[in-house]
């Protein structure tokens, strides 16, 4: 009997103990603060989403600390200080007019052999057949092209003979005039970037990757912003994600929004979205960086043709700028030919003119396509893109 009573007592104690544990554990759970109604992890409101953005937290956003999470029933957490929300400092580049003159030293440094060589030959005691041939060689070596070279030398020879020009100063003046004629000041080099009544101007930037296409698009955004335009960028070069990042960084520096899509996505759809965004934002100009992989001409034709057609559903394409790397010489001309067959080019951007002595490519490429060089790249710096001016260009070649 005593044993039975002992067993019952032990059983009761065990049961009470277990119950206490459960209650205790429940109590413990109740003591944990409930999770905040929403648990944001970002200090600032997330950067405004852009068309085509991936649904992920921007990498640069600082994480929110636990102290900043509002507690239930407590007073609202203080607003993040104003400066924490400040956007990245926007740069205001200098207006682009007269830039070529400011960048002239770069040009004259790289083109020294062309201008100086020609002047040295023209200053010889006797301008004989051999000298004229040497003049031709210099021009051809500088990528001017055979026909334009023969034209220039023919005209110069005639004028020297007819006018009896002999002094170095007079010869220099004649050479300058003939070079300017060759570069052709009659071309309209205006960039059509003015918005239309309902839609922004649309500029397609095309060219082979590596020519400086993305950099040029970014620099052009700066030129336009400096001239008081509002710009939207379209990263339709979806081939390389880094290219879109690069463009976005250029845009952020001048306050231009970049529309981008997933890596490997449809370039035409990004271009379409960029124009849509440009219309919605009332922007002046939409600049679209396209992909220019020259695997096959048909592939390129399909891609660029589609981009253009899709953009034109919303408004006209105002400029198709072909970016060519001046250091690639004849190869650049081959590229120019292929692109011109695929899409109607309205202007040429010659990049890396600071890194080659072959400035004559300006003449050759204009002849090849029948469209003007509108911009030249003269360095890797943000403002090293200049509107092309024939007189300033020739003055840089032959020095003042
Ligand atoms: N010296 C010099 N370098 C330039 C000029 N323009 C562009 N570059 C450089 O050329 C390189 C290629 O430029 P990108 O803009 O990346 O070329 P891309 O054609 O867009 O090529 P992807 O980015 O592959 O699409 C970069 O290092 C640029 O800084 C120029 O006018 N002068």
Short mmCIF file of C-alpha atoms and ligand atoms in Angstrom, two decimals:
data_model
loop_
_atom_site.label_atom_id
_atom_site.label_comp_id
_atom_site.label_asym_id
_atom_site.label_seq_id
_atom_site.Cartn_x
_atom_site.Cartn_y
_atom_site.Cartn_z
CA UNK A 1 0.00 0.00 0.00
CA UNK A 2 2.78 2.37 0.96
CA UNK A 3 4.47 1.51 -2.31
CA UNK A 4 1.28 2.31 -4.22
CA UNK A 5 0.97 5.71 -2.45
CA UNK A 6 4.66 6.45 -3.23
CA UNK A 7 4.17 5.64 -6.93
CA UNK A 8 1.07 7.88 -7.11
CA UNK A 9 2.95 10.79 -5.41
CA UNK A 10 5.90 10.43 -7.83
CA UNK A 11 3.53 10.33 -10.80
CA UNK A 12 1.75 13.51 -9.62
CA UNK A 13 5.10 15.30 -9.10
CA UNK A 14 6.35 14.28 -12.57
CA UNK A 15 3.10 15.42 -14.20
CA UNK A 16 3.15 18.81 -12.43
CA UNK A 17 6.83 19.31 -13.34
CA UNK A 18 6.19 18.59 -17.03
CA UNK A 19 3.20 20.95 -17.05
CA UNK A 20 5.30 23.67 -15.48
CA UNK A 21 7.95 23.24 -18.14
CA UNK A 22 5.42 23.58 -20.92
CA UNK A 23 3.87 26.65 -19.32
CA UNK A 24 7.35 28.05 -18.68
CA UNK A 25 8.33 27.48 -22.24
CA UNK A 26 5.11 29.09 -23.48
CA UNK A 27 5.80 32.03 -21.20
CA UNK A 28 9.29 32.29 -22.59
CA UNK A 29 7.91 32.36 -26.13
CA UNK A 30 5.43 35.04 -25.18
CA UNK A 31 8.26 37.15 -23.76
CA UNK A 32 10.06 37.28 -27.15
CA UNK A 33 9.27 40.53 -28.92
CA UNK A 34 7.03 39.88 -31.86
CA UNK A 35 8.64 40.48 -35.22
CA UNK A 36 8.09 43.98 -36.58
CA UNK A 37 5.13 44.21 -38.93
CA UNK A 38 7.54 44.43 -41.80
CA UNK A 39 11.26 43.99 -41.52
CA UNK A 40 12.93 46.27 -44.07
CA UNK A 41 16.65 45.84 -44.41
CA UNK A 42 17.45 49.13 -46.01
CA UNK A 43 18.16 52.47 -44.37
CA UNK A 44 17.08 54.65 -47.22
CA UNK A 45 13.97 54.04 -49.21
CA UNK A 46 15.19 51.74 -51.94
CA UNK A 47 16.33 53.56 -55.02
CA UNK A 48 13.38 54.19 -57.25
CA UNK A 49 12.97 51.11 -59.42
CA UNK A 50 13.68 51.53 -63.08
CA UNK A 51 12.12 49.83 -66.02
CA UNK A 52 13.91 46.54 -66.52
CA UNK A 53 15.65 46.53 -63.12
CA UNK A 54 16.18 43.16 -61.54
CA UNK A 55 14.12 42.62 -58.41
CA UNK A 56 17.07 42.61 -56.06
CA UNK A 57 18.45 44.89 -53.38
CA UNK A 58 20.83 47.39 -54.90
CA UNK A 59 24.37 46.39 -53.95
CA UNK A 60 25.41 49.76 -52.62
CA UNK A 61 22.47 50.20 -50.22
CA UNK A 62 23.62 50.10 -46.57
CA UNK A 63 21.85 47.54 -44.36
CA UNK A 64 19.43 48.76 -41.72
CA UNK A 65 20.45 48.09 -38.14
CA UNK A 66 18.07 46.54 -35.57
CA UNK A 67 17.85 49.82 -33.56
CA UNK A 68 16.21 51.54 -36.47
CA UNK A 69 13.35 49.05 -36.76
CA UNK A 70 10.20 50.60 -35.23
CA UNK A 71 8.99 48.60 -32.23
CA UNK A 72 5.31 47.70 -32.03
CA UNK A 73 3.43 50.25 -29.99
CA UNK A 74 6.49 52.40 -29.68
CA UNK A 75 6.97 55.78 -31.22
CA UNK A 76 7.86 55.76 -34.85
CA UNK A 77 11.57 55.61 -35.56
CA UNK A 78 12.95 59.00 -36.49
CA UNK A 79 13.12 59.69 -40.19
CA UNK A 80 16.46 58.90 -41.75
CA UNK A 81 18.48 62.08 -41.88
CA UNK A 82 18.00 64.01 -45.10
CA UNK A 83 21.62 63.67 -46.13
CA UNK A 84 21.39 59.85 -46.04
CA UNK A 85 18.91 60.13 -48.92
CA UNK A 86 20.94 62.53 -50.95
CA UNK A 87 21.52 61.21 -54.45
CA UNK A 88 25.07 60.92 -55.78
CA UNK A 89 26.52 64.28 -56.62
CA UNK A 90 25.49 65.21 -60.12
CA UNK A 91 28.20 66.69 -62.27
CA UNK A 92 27.50 69.51 -64.65
CA UNK A 93 29.94 69.17 -67.52
CA UNK A 94 31.12 72.16 -69.48
CA UNK A 95 29.24 72.94 -72.68
CA UNK A 96 30.65 71.10 -75.67
CA UNK A 97 31.02 74.06 -78.04
CA UNK A 98 34.65 74.76 -78.84
CA UNK A 99 35.81 71.56 -77.17
CA UNK A 100 37.83 70.53 -80.20
CA UNK A 101 39.89 73.68 -79.80
CA UNK A 102 40.48 72.88 -76.14
CA UNK A 103 41.48 69.33 -77.04
CA UNK A 104 43.61 70.42 -79.98
CA UNK A 105 46.89 69.65 -78.28
CA UNK A 106 45.89 65.95 -78.08
CA UNK A 107 45.14 65.95 -81.75
CA UNK A 108 48.26 67.77 -82.84
CA UNK A 109 50.41 65.49 -80.69
CA UNK A 110 49.07 62.36 -82.34
CA UNK A 111 48.90 63.83 -85.84
CA UNK A 112 52.31 65.48 -85.73
CA UNK A 113 53.79 63.39 -88.51
CA UNK A 114 50.99 64.25 -90.89
CA UNK A 115 50.89 68.04 -90.69
CA UNK A 116 54.53 68.67 -89.89
CA UNK A 117 55.68 66.17 -92.51
CA UNK A 118 53.62 67.83 -95.22
CA UNK A 119 54.84 71.31 -94.29
CA UNK A 120 58.46 70.17 -94.22
CA UNK A 121 58.17 68.71 -97.71
CA UNK A 122 56.41 71.80 -99.07
CA UNK A 123 59.18 73.99 -97.68
CA UNK A 124 61.87 72.26 -99.75
CA UNK A 125 63.96 74.32 -102.13
CA UNK A 126 62.51 72.50 -105.15
CA UNK A 127 59.05 70.94 -105.36
CA UNK A 128 59.96 68.18 -107.82
CA UNK A 129 58.13 64.99 -108.77
CA UNK A 130 59.80 63.07 -105.95
CA UNK A 131 58.66 65.59 -103.36
CA UNK A 132 55.06 65.42 -104.57
CA UNK A 133 55.24 61.63 -104.37
CA UNK A 134 56.48 61.87 -100.81
CA UNK A 135 53.58 64.16 -100.00
CA UNK A 136 51.24 61.53 -101.44
CA UNK A 137 52.89 58.83 -99.33
CA UNK A 138 52.41 60.82 -96.14
CA UNK A 139 48.71 61.31 -96.86
CA UNK A 140 48.17 57.66 -97.77
CA UNK A 141 50.04 56.50 -94.67
CA UNK A 142 47.70 58.69 -92.62
CA UNK A 143 44.72 56.72 -94.02
CA UNK A 144 43.37 59.57 -96.15
CA UNK A 145 42.76 57.09 -98.97
CA UNK A 146 44.21 56.97 -102.48
CA UNK A 147 41.59 58.95 -104.41
CA UNK A 148 41.29 61.84 -101.94
CA UNK A 149 45.10 61.99 -101.74
CA UNK A 150 45.45 62.25 -105.50
CA UNK A 151 42.78 64.94 -105.58
CA UNK A 152 44.52 67.00 -102.93
CA UNK A 153 47.98 66.70 -104.44
CA UNK A 154 46.62 67.48 -107.93
CA UNK A 155 44.90 70.65 -106.74
CA UNK A 156 47.84 71.76 -104.63
CA UNK A 157 50.31 71.26 -107.49
CA UNK A 158 48.16 73.29 -109.85
CA UNK A 159 47.70 76.13 -107.41
CA UNK A 160 51.38 76.28 -106.49
CA UNK A 161 52.24 76.42 -110.19
CA UNK A 162 49.58 78.95 -111.17
CA UNK A 163 50.10 81.23 -108.20
CA UNK A 164 53.86 80.79 -108.17
CA UNK A 165 53.58 80.31 -104.40
CA UNK A 166 56.92 79.84 -102.72
CA UNK A 167 57.03 81.26 -99.21
CA UNK A 168 56.40 78.74 -96.41
CA UNK A 169 53.59 80.89 -95.10
CA UNK A 170 51.78 80.95 -98.45
CA UNK A 171 52.29 77.21 -98.92
CA UNK A 172 50.93 76.58 -95.46
CA UNK A 173 47.82 78.62 -96.28
CA UNK A 174 47.26 76.65 -99.48
CA UNK A 175 47.74 73.32 -97.72
CA UNK A 176 45.30 74.38 -95.01
CA UNK A 177 42.65 75.33 -97.56
CA UNK A 178 43.06 72.09 -99.48
CA UNK A 179 42.90 69.94 -96.34
CA UNK A 180 39.73 71.74 -95.23
CA UNK A 181 38.20 71.11 -98.67
CA UNK A 182 39.10 67.44 -98.31
CA UNK A 183 37.48 67.21 -94.87
CA UNK A 184 34.44 68.87 -96.47
CA UNK A 185 32.95 71.73 -94.45
CA UNK A 186 29.74 71.56 -96.51
CA UNK A 187 28.46 68.55 -94.53
CA UNK A 188 25.73 69.27 -92.00
CA UNK A 189 27.25 68.03 -88.74
CA UNK A 190 24.39 69.04 -86.46
CA UNK A 191 23.33 66.31 -84.04
CA UNK A 192 19.57 65.90 -84.21
CA UNK A 193 18.80 65.66 -80.52
CA UNK A 194 15.89 68.11 -80.19
CA UNK A 195 12.68 66.51 -78.97
CA UNK A 196 9.57 66.38 -81.12
CA UNK A 197 6.18 67.61 -80.00
CA UNK A 198 5.17 64.35 -78.33
CA UNK A 199 8.31 62.26 -78.30
CA UNK A 200 11.97 62.65 -77.43
CA UNK A 201 14.66 62.58 -80.09
CA UNK A 202 16.04 59.07 -80.39
CA UNK A 203 19.70 58.41 -81.10
CA UNK A 204 20.90 54.88 -81.82
CA UNK A 205 24.59 54.31 -81.16
CA UNK A 206 25.89 51.41 -83.22
CA UNK A 207 29.30 49.89 -83.79
CA UNK A 208 31.49 46.93 -83.04
CA UNK A 209 32.16 46.22 -79.36
CA UNK A 210 35.45 47.62 -78.20
CA UNK A 211 35.33 50.66 -80.49
CA UNK A 212 34.26 52.83 -77.56
CA UNK A 213 30.51 52.64 -78.17
CA UNK A 214 29.37 52.55 -74.55
CA UNK A 215 31.90 55.17 -73.51
CA UNK A 216 30.76 57.38 -76.38
CA UNK A 217 27.10 57.00 -75.39
CA UNK A 218 28.00 58.04 -71.84
CA UNK A 219 30.11 60.97 -73.02
CA UNK A 220 27.37 62.06 -75.39
CA UNK A 221 24.89 62.08 -72.50
CA UNK A 222 27.26 64.51 -70.78
CA UNK A 223 27.47 66.70 -73.87
CA UNK A 224 23.68 66.86 -74.07
CA UNK A 225 23.19 67.49 -70.35
CA UNK A 226 25.83 70.23 -70.54
CA UNK A 227 23.76 71.78 -73.32
CA UNK A 228 20.67 71.75 -71.11
CA UNK A 229 18.96 68.60 -72.38
CA UNK A 230 17.33 65.90 -70.28
CA UNK A 231 18.47 62.44 -71.29
CA UNK A 232 17.35 58.82 -70.85
CA UNK A 233 19.84 56.07 -71.64
CA UNK A 234 18.91 52.66 -73.04
CA UNK A 235 21.39 49.86 -72.38
CA UNK A 236 20.37 47.73 -75.35
CA UNK A 237 23.81 46.13 -75.49
CA UNK A 238 22.58 43.21 -73.44
CA UNK A 239 25.48 41.01 -74.50
CA UNK A 240 27.64 42.03 -71.56
CA UNK A 241 26.10 42.99 -68.20
CA UNK A 242 29.19 45.09 -67.48
CA UNK A 243 28.35 47.29 -70.47
CA UNK A 244 24.97 48.14 -68.92
CA UNK A 245 26.64 48.82 -65.54
CA UNK A 246 29.15 51.04 -67.29
CA UNK A 247 26.41 53.00 -69.03
CA UNK A 248 24.38 53.32 -65.86
CA UNK A 249 27.40 54.78 -64.06
CA UNK A 250 27.85 57.34 -66.84
CA UNK A 251 24.16 58.20 -66.54
CA UNK A 252 24.18 58.53 -62.76
CA UNK A 253 27.02 61.01 -62.93
CA UNK A 254 24.88 63.45 -64.88
CA UNK A 255 21.48 62.51 -63.50
CA UNK A 256 20.32 60.56 -66.55
CA UNK A 257 18.19 57.49 -65.96
CA UNK A 258 19.30 54.21 -67.54
CA UNK A 259 16.82 51.64 -68.76
CA UNK A 260 18.28 48.16 -68.85
CA UNK A 261 17.21 44.56 -69.21
CA UNK A 262 18.52 41.17 -68.17
CA UNK A 263 21.87 40.02 -69.53
CA UNK A 264 21.31 38.29 -72.85
CA UNK A 265 17.80 39.75 -73.06
CA UNK A 266 16.17 41.17 -76.17
CA UNK A 267 17.92 44.45 -77.14
CA UNK A 268 14.83 45.64 -79.02
CA UNK A 269 12.70 45.33 -75.91
CA UNK A 270 15.19 47.40 -73.88
CA UNK A 271 15.25 50.01 -76.65
CA UNK A 272 11.44 50.09 -76.68
CA UNK A 273 11.29 50.50 -72.91
CA UNK A 274 13.90 53.25 -73.01
CA UNK A 275 11.86 55.27 -75.49
CA UNK A 276 8.70 54.61 -73.49
CA UNK A 277 10.48 55.87 -70.39
CA UNK A 278 11.76 58.89 -72.34
CA UNK A 279 8.20 59.74 -73.39
CA UNK A 280 6.84 59.24 -69.85
CA UNK A 281 9.59 61.38 -68.35
CA UNK A 282 9.22 64.08 -71.02
CA UNK A 283 12.92 63.74 -71.82
CA UNK A 284 14.54 65.62 -74.69
CA UNK A 285 16.71 62.79 -75.93
CA UNK A 286 16.93 59.01 -75.62
CA UNK A 287 20.37 57.55 -76.33
CA UNK A 288 20.40 53.84 -77.07
CA UNK A 289 23.63 51.85 -76.84
CA UNK A 290 23.17 48.82 -79.09
CA UNK A 291 25.14 45.60 -79.32
CA UNK A 292 27.32 45.28 -82.39
CA UNK A 293 28.58 41.77 -82.59
CA UNK A 294 29.66 41.10 -86.10
CA UNK A 295 29.25 37.31 -86.02
CA UNK A 296 27.26 37.36 -89.17
CA UNK A 297 25.85 40.17 -91.19
CA UNK A 298 22.42 38.56 -91.07
CA UNK A 299 22.53 38.43 -87.27
CA UNK A 300 23.50 42.06 -87.08
CA UNK A 301 20.91 43.03 -89.63
CA UNK A 302 18.20 41.18 -87.74
CA UNK A 303 19.17 42.72 -84.42
CA UNK A 304 19.68 46.33 -85.50
CA UNK A 305 16.77 46.22 -87.90
CA UNK A 306 14.51 44.97 -85.12
CA UNK A 307 15.74 47.59 -82.64
CA UNK A 308 15.03 50.35 -85.16
CA UNK A 309 11.61 48.99 -86.15
CA UNK A 310 10.54 48.55 -82.56
CA UNK A 311 11.69 52.05 -81.58
CA UNK A 312 9.85 53.50 -84.57
CA UNK A 313 6.57 52.17 -83.20
CA UNK A 314 6.74 55.07 -80.75
CA UNK A 315 8.45 57.75 -82.76
CA UNK A 316 11.14 58.42 -85.33
CA UNK A 317 14.80 57.52 -84.94
CA UNK A 318 16.60 60.83 -85.41
CA UNK A 319 20.22 59.78 -85.52
CA UNK A 320 22.07 56.55 -86.11
CA UNK A 321 25.64 57.19 -85.02
CA UNK A 322 28.28 54.71 -86.09
CA UNK A 323 31.20 54.50 -83.67
CA UNK A 324 34.53 53.64 -85.30
CA UNK A 325 37.90 53.21 -83.66
CA UNK A 326 40.34 55.43 -85.58
CA UNK A 327 43.27 53.21 -84.64
CA UNK A 328 41.89 50.28 -86.64
CA UNK A 329 42.42 52.04 -89.98
CA UNK A 330 41.17 50.09 -92.97
CA UNK A 331 39.41 47.62 -90.68
CA UNK A 332 37.23 50.50 -89.56
CA UNK A 333 36.25 51.12 -93.16
CA UNK A 334 35.22 47.48 -93.57
CA UNK A 335 33.04 47.76 -90.45
CA UNK A 336 31.57 51.01 -91.74
CA UNK A 337 30.57 49.32 -95.00
CA UNK A 338 28.84 46.43 -93.20
CA UNK A 339 26.91 48.68 -90.82
CA UNK A 340 25.89 51.03 -93.61
CA UNK A 341 24.34 48.09 -95.48
CA UNK A 342 22.36 47.13 -92.40
CA UNK A 343 21.08 50.48 -91.17
CA UNK A 344 21.00 54.05 -92.51
CA UNK A 345 23.90 55.77 -90.74
CA UNK A 346 23.42 59.52 -90.21
CA UNK A 347 26.72 60.36 -88.54
CA UNK A 348 30.09 58.93 -87.59
CA UNK A 349 31.86 59.11 -84.25
CA UNK A 350 35.60 58.53 -84.61
CA UNK A 351 37.06 57.47 -81.29
CA UNK A 352 40.66 57.19 -80.09
CA UNK A 353 41.92 59.86 -82.48
CA UNK A 354 44.30 60.79 -79.67
CA UNK A 355 46.02 57.43 -80.08
CA UNK A 356 46.78 57.35 -83.78
CA UNK A 357 48.71 59.35 -86.34
CA UNK A 358 46.15 58.31 -88.94
CA UNK A 359 43.74 61.22 -88.73
CA UNK A 360 43.18 60.90 -92.47
CA UNK A 361 40.57 58.25 -91.65
CA UNK A 362 38.16 61.19 -91.15
CA UNK A 363 38.33 61.86 -94.87
CA UNK A 364 38.27 58.22 -95.91
CA UNK A 365 35.26 57.23 -93.85
CA UNK A 366 33.18 60.24 -94.90
CA UNK A 367 33.91 59.38 -98.53
CA UNK A 368 33.10 55.74 -97.95
CA UNK A 369 29.70 56.35 -96.38
CA UNK A 370 28.80 59.79 -97.69
CA UNK A 371 27.91 60.84 -94.13
CA UNK A 372 29.81 63.27 -91.91
CA UNK A 373 32.00 62.69 -88.90
CA UNK A 374 29.96 64.46 -86.24
CA UNK A 375 31.97 63.72 -83.10
CA UNK A 376 35.52 62.70 -82.30
CA UNK A 377 36.87 60.93 -79.22
CA UNK A 378 40.15 62.36 -78.00
CA UNK A 379 40.80 60.50 -74.78
CA UNK A 380 39.36 58.36 -72.03
CA UNK A 381 38.30 61.31 -69.88
CA UNK A 382 34.60 62.02 -69.35
CA UNK A 383 34.66 65.18 -71.45
CA UNK A 384 37.03 64.01 -74.16
CA UNK A 385 34.35 63.83 -76.82
CA UNK A 386 34.13 66.85 -79.10
CA UNK A 387 31.85 67.99 -81.89
CA UNK A 388 33.87 67.74 -85.08
CA UNK A 389 34.85 71.02 -86.73
CA UNK A 390 36.84 70.80 -90.01
CA UNK A 391 38.80 74.05 -89.52
CA UNK A 392 39.83 73.30 -85.94
CA UNK A 393 40.76 69.76 -86.97
CA UNK A 394 42.99 70.92 -89.83
CA UNK A 395 44.56 73.63 -87.67
CA UNK A 396 45.45 70.94 -85.17
CA UNK A 397 47.02 68.88 -87.94
CA UNK A 398 49.30 71.57 -89.29
CA UNK A 399 49.72 73.68 -86.17
CA UNK A 400 49.06 77.41 -86.06
N1 LIG B 1 42.25 56.89 -75.82
C1 LIG B 1 40.93 56.79 -76.00
N2 LIG B 1 40.28 55.73 -75.48
C2 LIG B 1 38.95 55.64 -75.69
C3 LIG B 1 38.24 56.61 -76.43
N3 LIG B 1 36.93 56.22 -76.47
C4 LIG B 1 36.85 55.06 -75.78
N4 LIG B 1 38.04 54.70 -75.30
C5 LIG B 1 38.38 53.51 -74.51
O1 LIG B 1 38.11 52.34 -75.28
C6 LIG B 1 37.80 51.26 -74.42
C7 LIG B 1 36.55 50.54 -74.93
O2 LIG B 1 35.45 51.38 -74.75
P1 LIG B 1 33.95 50.82 -74.55
O3 LIG B 1 33.08 52.01 -74.52
O4 LIG B 1 33.86 49.87 -73.42
O5 LIG B 1 33.75 50.02 -75.89
P2 LIG B 1 32.42 49.37 -76.44
O6 LIG B 1 32.48 49.54 -77.89
O7 LIG B 1 31.21 49.88 -75.79
O8 LIG B 1 32.62 47.87 -76.05
P3 LIG B 1 31.70 47.00 -75.06
O9 LIG B 1 31.72 47.72 -73.73
O10 LIG B 1 32.39 45.68 -75.03
O11 LIG B 1 30.35 46.97 -75.67
C8 LIG B 1 37.65 51.86 -73.04
O12 LIG B 1 38.82 51.61 -72.31
C9 LIG B 1 37.52 53.35 -73.30
O13 LIG B 1 37.98 54.14 -72.24
C10 LIG B 1 38.97 57.72 -76.98
O14 LIG B 1 38.46 58.60 -77.65
N5 LIG B 1 40.32 57.75 -76.73
#
